[in-house]
PDB file of C-alpha atoms in Angstrom:
ATOM      1  CA  MET A   1      -0.262   0.017   0.198  1.00 92.00           C
ATOM      2  CA  LYS A   2       1.162   3.575  -0.963  1.00 96.00           C
ATOM      3  CA  ALA A   3      -1.001   5.796  -1.645  1.00 98.00           C
ATOM      4  CA  ALA A   4      -4.959   5.871   0.859  1.00 98.00           C
ATOM      5  CA  LEU A   5      -7.471   7.586  -2.031  1.00 98.00           C
ATOM      6  CA  PHE A   6     -10.990   9.015  -0.167  1.00 98.00           C
ATOM      7  CA  ASP A   7     -13.632  10.573  -1.611  1.00 97.00           C
ATOM      8  CA  LEU A   8     -15.395  13.722   0.972  1.00 96.00           C
ATOM      9  CA  ASP A   9     -17.931  13.740   2.417  1.00 94.00           C
ATOM     10  CA  GLY A  10     -19.993   9.895   4.134  1.00 94.00           C
ATOM     11  CA  VAL A  11     -15.518   9.108   4.154  1.00 97.00           C
ATOM     12  CA  VAL A  12     -14.336  11.741   5.152  1.00 98.00           C
ATOM     13  CA  PHE A  13     -16.663  13.449   7.258  1.00 97.00           C
ATOM     14  CA  ASP A  14     -20.285  12.560   8.829  1.00 93.00           C
ATOM     15  CA  THR A  15     -22.243  14.633   6.676  1.00 91.00           C
ATOM     16  CA  GLU A  16     -24.669  12.786   4.373  1.00 86.00           C
ATOM     17  CA  PRO A  17     -27.521  12.641   6.575  1.00 90.00           C
ATOM     18  CA  GLN A  18     -27.326  17.203   6.871  1.00 92.00           C
ATOM     19  CA  TYR A  19     -27.587  16.070   2.032  1.00 92.00           C
ATOM     20  CA  THR A  20     -30.840  14.480   2.698  1.00 92.00           C
ATOM     21  CA  GLU A  21     -32.067  16.994   4.561  1.00 94.00           C
ATOM     22  CA  PHE A  22     -31.048  19.857   1.848  1.00 96.00           C
ATOM     23  CA  TRP A  23     -32.496  16.953  -0.312  1.00 96.00           C
ATOM     24  CA  GLY A  24     -35.533  16.134   1.041  1.00 96.00           C
ATOM     25  CA  SER A  25     -36.407  20.043   0.992  1.00 96.00           C
ATOM     26  CA  GLN A  26     -35.886  20.761  -2.997  1.00 97.00           C
ATOM     27  CA  CYS A  27     -36.971  16.668  -3.891  1.00 96.00           C
ATOM     28  CA  ARG A  28     -40.862  17.990  -1.304  1.00 96.00           C
ATOM     29  CA  LEU A  29     -40.556  21.508  -3.796  1.00 96.00           C
ATOM     30  CA  TYR A  30     -39.663  20.096  -6.841  1.00 96.00           C
ATOM     31  CA  HIS A  31     -41.442  16.475  -7.387  1.00 97.00           C
ATOM     32  CA  PRO A  32     -44.202  15.945  -5.312  1.00 95.00           C
ATOM     33  CA  GLU A  33     -44.851  12.944  -6.536  1.00 95.00           C
ATOM     34  CA  ARG A  34     -41.699  11.291  -5.563  1.00 94.00           C
ATOM     35  CA  PRO A  35     -41.279  10.600  -2.112  1.00 94.00           C
ATOM     36  CA  GLY A  36     -38.147   9.871  -0.137  1.00 93.00           C
ATOM     37  CA  LEU A  37     -36.789  10.803  -3.382  1.00 95.00           C
ATOM     38  CA  GLU A  38     -33.569  11.953  -1.630  1.00 93.00           C
ATOM     39  CA  GLN A  39     -32.971   8.860  -0.457  1.00 89.00           C
ATOM     40  CA  GLU A  40     -32.538   7.197  -4.210  1.00 88.00           C
ATOM     41  CA  ILE A  41     -30.408  10.369  -5.084  1.00 89.00           C
ATOM     42  CA  LYS A  42     -27.362   9.090  -2.950  1.00 83.00           C
ATOM     43  CA  GLY A  43     -24.578  10.005  -3.691  1.00 75.00           C
ATOM     44  CA  SER A  44     -24.884  10.731  -7.453  1.00 82.00           C
ATOM     45  CA  THR A  45     -23.095  14.168  -8.544  1.00 82.00           C
ATOM     46  CA  LEU A  46     -24.993  16.590  -8.687  1.00 89.00           C
ATOM     47  CA  THR A  47     -24.248  17.301 -12.376  1.00 87.00           C
ATOM     48  CA  GLN A  48     -26.003  13.957 -12.326  1.00 89.00           C
ATOM     49  CA  ILE A  49     -28.685  14.935 -10.357  1.00 94.00           C
ATOM     50  CA  TYR A  50     -29.621  17.822 -12.546  1.00 96.00           C
ATOM     51  CA  ASP A  51     -29.215  15.030 -16.052  1.00 94.00           C
ATOM     52  CA  ARG A  52     -31.952  13.113 -14.024  1.00 93.00           C
ATOM     53  CA  TRP A  53     -34.098  14.623 -11.468  1.00 96.00           C
ATOM     54  CA  PHE A  54     -34.230  18.559 -12.317  1.00 96.00           C
ATOM     55  CA  SER A  55     -33.986  19.119 -16.457  1.00 95.00           C
ATOM     56  CA  GLY A  56     -36.086  19.233 -19.035  1.00 95.00           C
ATOM     57  CA  ASP A  57     -38.785  22.650 -17.506  1.00 95.00           C
ATOM     58  CA  LEU A  58     -37.241  22.164 -14.658  1.00 96.00           C
ATOM     59  CA  GLU A  59     -33.645  23.509 -16.460  1.00 96.00           C
ATOM     60  CA  SER A  60     -34.232  27.403 -15.166  1.00 96.00           C
ATOM     61  CA  GLU A  61     -33.877  25.796 -11.577  1.00 97.00           C
ATOM     62  CA  GLN A  62     -30.526  24.583 -11.364  1.00 97.00           C
ATOM     63  CA  PRO A  63     -29.577  28.254 -10.643  1.00 96.00           C
ATOM     64  CA  VAL A  64     -31.726  28.406  -7.682  1.00 97.00           C
ATOM     65  CA  ILE A  65     -30.566  25.058  -6.333  1.00 96.00           C
ATOM     66  CA  THR A  66     -27.319  25.617  -6.583  1.00 94.00           C
ATOM     67  CA  ARG A  67     -26.994  28.674  -5.555  1.00 94.00           C
ATOM     68  CA  ARG A  68     -29.828  27.311  -2.248  1.00 95.00           C
ATOM     69  CA  LEU A  69     -27.213  24.614  -1.859  1.00 93.00           C
ATOM     70  CA  ASP A  70     -24.208  27.127  -1.613  1.00 90.00           C
ATOM     71  CA  ALA A  71     -25.258  28.527   0.942  1.00 92.00           C
ATOM     72  CA  PHE A  72     -26.314  25.407   3.376  1.00 93.00           C
ATOM     73  CA  GLU A  73     -22.648  23.743   2.771  1.00 90.00           C
ATOM     74  CA  ALA A  74     -21.652  27.759   3.957  1.00 88.00           C
ATOM     75  CA  GLN A  75     -23.362  27.078   7.138  1.00 90.00           C
ATOM     76  CA  MET A  76     -22.667  22.311   6.692  1.00 92.00           C
ATOM     77  CA  ARG A  77     -20.907  21.084  10.297  1.00 92.00           C
ATOM     78  CA  TYR A  78     -17.766  19.061   9.182  1.00 95.00           C
ATOM     79  CA  GLU A  79     -17.517  16.213  11.224  1.00 96.00           C
ATOM     80  CA  TYR A  80     -14.991  13.304  11.114  1.00 97.00           C
ATOM     81  CA  ILE A  81     -15.466   9.800  10.504  1.00 97.00           C
ATOM     82  CA  ALA A  82     -14.752   8.090  14.182  1.00 97.00           C
ATOM     83  CA  GLY A  83     -10.775   7.536  14.352  1.00 98.00           C
ATOM     84  CA  PHE A  84     -10.069   8.911  11.132  1.00 98.00           C
ATOM     85  CA  GLU A  85      -7.553  11.591  11.904  1.00 97.00           C
ATOM     86  CA  GLN A  86      -6.237   8.722  13.819  1.00 97.00           C
ATOM     87  CA  LEU A  87      -6.179   6.554  10.817  1.00 98.00           C
ATOM     88  CA  ILE A  88      -4.442   9.309   8.820  1.00 98.00           C
ATOM     89  CA  ALA A  89      -1.407   9.642  10.806  1.00 97.00           C
ATOM     90  CA  ASP A  90      -1.255   6.055  10.976  1.00 98.00           C
ATOM     91  CA  LEU A  91      -0.453   6.264   7.497  1.00 98.00           C
ATOM     92  CA  HIS A  92       1.770   8.747   7.132  1.00 97.00           C
ATOM     93  CA  ALA A  93       4.207   7.224   9.689  1.00 98.00           C
ATOM     94  CA  HIS A  94       4.119   4.305   7.163  1.00 97.00           C
ATOM     95  CA  GLY A  95       4.867   6.722   4.376  1.00 97.00           C
ATOM     96  CA  VAL A  96       1.296   6.515   2.362  1.00 98.00           C
ATOM     97  CA  LYS A  97       0.141   8.842   0.754  1.00 98.00           C
ATOM     98  CA  THR A  98      -3.166  10.555   1.295  1.00 98.00           C
ATOM     99  CA  ALA A  99      -5.796  12.651  -0.862  1.00 98.00           C
ATOM    100  CA  VAL A 100      -8.933  13.956  -1.599  1.00 98.00           C
ATOM    101  CA  VAL A 101     -10.731  12.109  -4.130  1.00 97.00           C
ATOM    102  CA  THR A 102     -14.244  13.779  -4.182  1.00 95.00           C
ATOM    103  CA  SER A 103     -16.370  15.632  -7.373  1.00 89.00           C
ATOM    104  CA  SER A 104     -17.109  18.477  -4.736  1.00 89.00           C
ATOM    105  CA  ASN A 105     -16.457  21.758  -6.694  1.00 89.00           C
ATOM    106  CA  GLN A 106     -14.139  24.253  -5.073  1.00 90.00           C
ATOM    107  CA  PRO A 107     -16.574  26.740  -3.197  1.00 89.00           C
ATOM    108  CA  LYS A 108     -17.455  23.659  -1.395  1.00 90.00           C
ATOM    109  CA  MET A 109     -13.809  22.798  -0.177  1.00 94.00           C
ATOM    110  CA  GLU A 110     -13.661  26.569   0.613  1.00 93.00           C
ATOM    111  CA  SER A 111     -15.806  26.210   3.010  1.00 92.00           C
ATOM    112  CA  VAL A 112     -14.428  22.548   4.181  1.00 95.00           C
ATOM    113  CA  TYR A 113     -11.356  24.561   4.245  1.00 96.00           C
ATOM    114  CA  ARG A 114     -13.261  27.109   6.991  1.00 93.00           C
ATOM    115  CA  ALA A 115     -14.439  24.813   9.142  1.00 93.00           C
ATOM    116  CA  GLN A 116     -11.548  22.752   9.221  1.00 95.00           C
ATOM    117  CA  PRO A 117      -8.937  24.996   9.313  1.00 94.00           C
ATOM    118  CA  GLN A 118      -5.916  21.592   9.520  1.00 94.00           C
ATOM    119  CA  PHE A 119      -7.823  21.130   6.823  1.00 97.00           C
ATOM    120  CA  LYS A 120      -5.389  20.592   4.090  1.00 95.00           C
ATOM    121  CA  GLN A 121      -2.351  19.349   6.301  1.00 95.00           C
ATOM    122  CA  LEU A 122      -3.880  15.618   6.828  1.00 96.00           C
ATOM    123  CA  PHE A 123      -3.141  15.585   2.864  1.00 98.00           C
ATOM    124  CA  ASP A 124      -0.391  15.448   0.172  1.00 98.00           C
ATOM    125  CA  ALA A 125      -3.247  15.414  -2.246  1.00 98.00           C
ATOM    126  CA  ILE A 126      -6.506  17.336  -2.994  1.00 97.00           C
ATOM    127  CA  LEU A 127      -7.865  16.514  -6.392  1.00 97.00           C
ATOM    128  CA  THR A 128     -11.551  18.119  -6.517  1.00 95.00           C
ATOM    129  CA  SER A 129     -14.628  18.252  -9.563  1.00 90.00           C
ATOM    130  CA  GLU A 130     -12.553  20.924 -11.478  1.00 92.00           C
ATOM    131  CA  ASP A 131      -9.631  18.355 -12.197  1.00 93.00           C
ATOM    132  CA  PHE A 132     -11.432  15.004 -13.412  1.00 89.00           C
ATOM    133  CA  GLU A 133     -12.979  15.274 -17.268  1.00 88.00           C
ATOM    134  CA  HIS A 134     -15.147  12.042 -16.198  1.00 90.00           C
ATOM    135  CA  SER A 135     -17.405  12.212 -12.849  1.00 86.00           C
ATOM    136  CA  LYS A 136     -17.676   9.011 -11.186  1.00 92.00           C
ATOM    137  CA  PRO A 137     -18.298   5.666 -11.573  1.00 94.00           C
ATOM    138  CA  HIS A 138     -15.491   6.240 -14.268  1.00 95.00           C
ATOM    139  CA  PRO A 139     -11.770   6.002 -13.354  1.00 97.00           C
ATOM    140  CA  ASP A 140     -11.087   8.569 -14.653  1.00 96.00           C
ATOM    141  CA  CYS A 141     -10.517  10.861 -10.897  1.00 96.00           C
ATOM    142  CA  TYR A 142      -8.480   8.191  -8.347  1.00 97.00           C
ATOM    143  CA  LEU A 143      -5.667   7.335 -12.341  1.00 97.00           C
ATOM    144  CA  LYS A 144      -5.799  10.188 -12.281  1.00 97.00           C
ATOM    145  CA  ALA A 145      -5.191  10.745  -7.917  1.00 97.00           C
ATOM    146  CA  ALA A 146      -2.074   7.522  -8.528  1.00 98.00           C
ATOM    147  CA  ALA A 147      -0.559   9.230 -12.096  1.00 97.00           C
ATOM    148  CA  ARG A 148      -0.065  12.027  -8.828  1.00 97.00           C
ATOM    149  CA  PHE A 149       1.835  10.175  -6.683  1.00 98.00           C
ATOM    150  CA  ASN A 150       3.647   8.840  -9.475  1.00 98.00           C
ATOM    151  CA  VAL A 151       2.181   4.746  -7.788  1.00 98.00           C
ATOM    152  CA  LYS A 152       0.125   1.635  -9.877  1.00 97.00           C
ATOM    153  CA  PRO A 153      -3.473   1.300  -9.341  1.00 97.00           C
ATOM    154  CA  SER A 154      -2.876  -2.237  -7.028  1.00 96.00           C
ATOM    155  CA  GLU A 155      -0.741  -0.368  -4.492  1.00 96.00           C
ATOM    156  CA  CYS A 156      -4.186   2.962  -4.129  1.00 97.00           C
ATOM    157  CA  ILE A 157      -6.183   1.466  -1.906  1.00 98.00           C
ATOM    158  CA  VAL A 158     -10.511   3.579  -1.991  1.00 98.00           C
ATOM    159  CA  PHE A 159     -11.863   4.816   0.383  1.00 98.00           C
ATOM    160  CA  GLU A 160     -15.791   5.505  -0.879  1.00 97.00           C
ATOM    161  CA  ASP A 161     -19.497   4.500   0.124  1.00 95.00           C
ATOM    162  CA  SER A 162     -21.729   5.819  -2.092  1.00 92.00           C
ATOM    163  CA  PHE A 163     -21.606   2.932  -5.267  1.00 93.00           C
ATOM    164  CA  ASN A 164     -20.898   4.936  -8.171  1.00 93.00           C
ATOM    165  CA  GLY A 165     -18.062   5.240  -5.742  1.00 95.00           C
ATOM    166  CA  LEU A 166     -17.337   2.760  -4.916  1.00 97.00           C
ATOM    167  CA  LYS A 167     -17.619   1.693  -8.717  1.00 97.00           C
ATOM    168  CA  SER A 168     -15.047   4.126 -10.192  1.00 97.00           C
ATOM    169  CA  GLY A 169     -11.825   2.750  -7.179  1.00 97.00           C
ATOM    170  CA  ARG A 170     -12.857  -0.854  -9.144  1.00 97.00           C
ATOM    171  CA  ALA A 171     -12.936   0.072 -12.245  1.00 98.00           C
ATOM    172  CA  ALA A 172      -9.463   1.737 -11.396  1.00 98.00           C
ATOM    173  CA  GLY A 173      -7.904  -1.536 -10.066  1.00 97.00           C
ATOM    174  CA  MET A 174      -7.655  -0.722  -6.848  1.00 97.00           C
ATOM    175  CA  LYS A 175      -8.515  -2.229  -3.811  1.00 97.00           C
ATOM    176  CA  VAL A 176     -11.748  -0.876  -1.825  1.00 98.00           C
ATOM    177  CA  VAL A 177     -12.567   0.133   1.421  1.00 98.00           C
ATOM    178  CA  GLY A 178     -16.472   0.674   1.312  1.00 97.00           C
ATOM    179  CA  LEU A 179     -17.958   2.789   4.734  1.00 97.00           C
ATOM    180  CA  ALA A 180     -21.398   2.145   5.445  1.00 95.00           C
ATOM    181  CA  THR A 181     -22.324   5.890   6.371  1.00 93.00           C
ATOM    182  CA  THR A 182     -25.454   6.244   2.850  1.00 88.00           C
ATOM    183  CA  ASN A 183     -25.448   2.535   2.689  1.00 90.00           C
ATOM    184  CA  PRO A 184     -25.947  -0.851   4.528  1.00 92.00           C
ATOM    185  CA  ALA A 185     -23.002  -2.882   4.709  1.00 95.00           C
ATOM    186  CA  ASP A 186     -24.404  -5.623   3.367  1.00 96.00           C
ATOM    187  CA  SER A 187     -25.627  -3.236   0.138  1.00 95.00           C
ATOM    188  CA  ILE A 188     -22.357  -2.155  -0.756  1.00 96.00           C
ATOM    189  CA  ALA A 189     -20.480  -6.006  -0.166  1.00 97.00           C
ATOM    190  CA  PRO A 190     -20.875  -6.413  -3.834  1.00 97.00           C
ATOM    191  CA  LEU A 191     -18.558  -3.508  -5.194  1.00 97.00           C
ATOM    192  CA  SER A 192     -15.569  -3.543  -1.862  1.00 97.00           C
ATOM    193  CA  ASP A 193     -13.311  -5.914  -0.737  1.00 97.00           C
ATOM    194  CA  ILE A 194     -14.157  -4.429   2.529  1.00 96.00           C
ATOM    195  CA  GLN A 195     -16.736  -3.426   4.766  1.00 97.00           C
ATOM    196  CA  ILE A 196     -16.610  -0.461   8.135  1.00 97.00           C
ATOM    197  CA  THR A 197     -18.732   1.616   9.508  1.00 96.00           C
ATOM    198  CA  ASP A 198     -15.653   3.877  10.738  1.00 97.00           C
ATOM    199  CA  TYR A 199     -12.050   4.380  11.487  1.00 98.00           C
ATOM    200  CA  GLN A 200     -12.128   3.082  15.140  1.00 96.00           C
ATOM    201  CA  HIS A 201     -10.929  -0.500  14.397  1.00 94.00           C
ATOM    202  CA  THR A 202      -8.757   0.308  10.217  1.00 97.00           C
ATOM    203  CA  THR A 203      -4.613   1.316  10.877  1.00 97.00           C
ATOM    204  CA  TYR A 204      -2.040   0.332   9.125  1.00 97.00           C
ATOM    205  CA  GLN A 205      -1.303  -2.687   9.892  1.00 95.00           C
ATOM    206  CA  SER A 206      -4.524  -4.057   9.283  1.00 95.00           C
ATOM    207  CA  LEU A 207      -4.809  -2.999   5.981  1.00 95.00           C
ATOM    208  CA  ASN A 208      -2.235  -4.875   5.007  1.00 90.00           C
ATOM    209  CA  GLU A 209      -2.448  -7.662   7.022  1.00 89.00           C
ATOM    210  CA  ARG A 210      -6.131  -7.690   5.014  1.00 88.00           C
ATOM    211  CA  PHE A 211      -5.265  -6.739   1.545  1.00 84.00           C
ATOM    212  CA  ILE A 212      -1.308  -8.534   1.197  1.00 68.00           C
TER     213      ILE A 212
END
């Protein structure tokens, strides 16, 4: 293991319940005929959500929703998944490179940096939607992260929670750890090598023992 690559929401931060709250409000406003739609769109990028659910007659509402989302993200709570900071320190102590690989954009990341001033120091690289040509589940983002560190995909471990993210890590030819923070462990098991609920019992040694 030479690189550990982390998605952001539901993997680094316990933010998924907050996004469910936001998208629940928007879905009830624009799609009252689809109760629970906010559960269906979990793990989708903003572009994917817009293309599927807010196109056609609703396309003109996209800038309005984006402004609401930006305002919501600016006041969100960005709390780390339990044990995350300890795992990062352990990985660095063993010479493992770490990166965030997220579909979030720079305005969202500025909100993260304000809420967690030490965030950037936890990672050797931060790759956002502006760095990729293709969104998850395409492997482009994770392959770019591996190239950034000049390591082989087989030397990387991906940490993901969404179906699209898990598929992206798999398609990149990397080992995949599934976080059962957004979807149940049994539902993400077919797309991940191991499943965890948080990082409290995950260490450099336990990962090496599992994957080597």
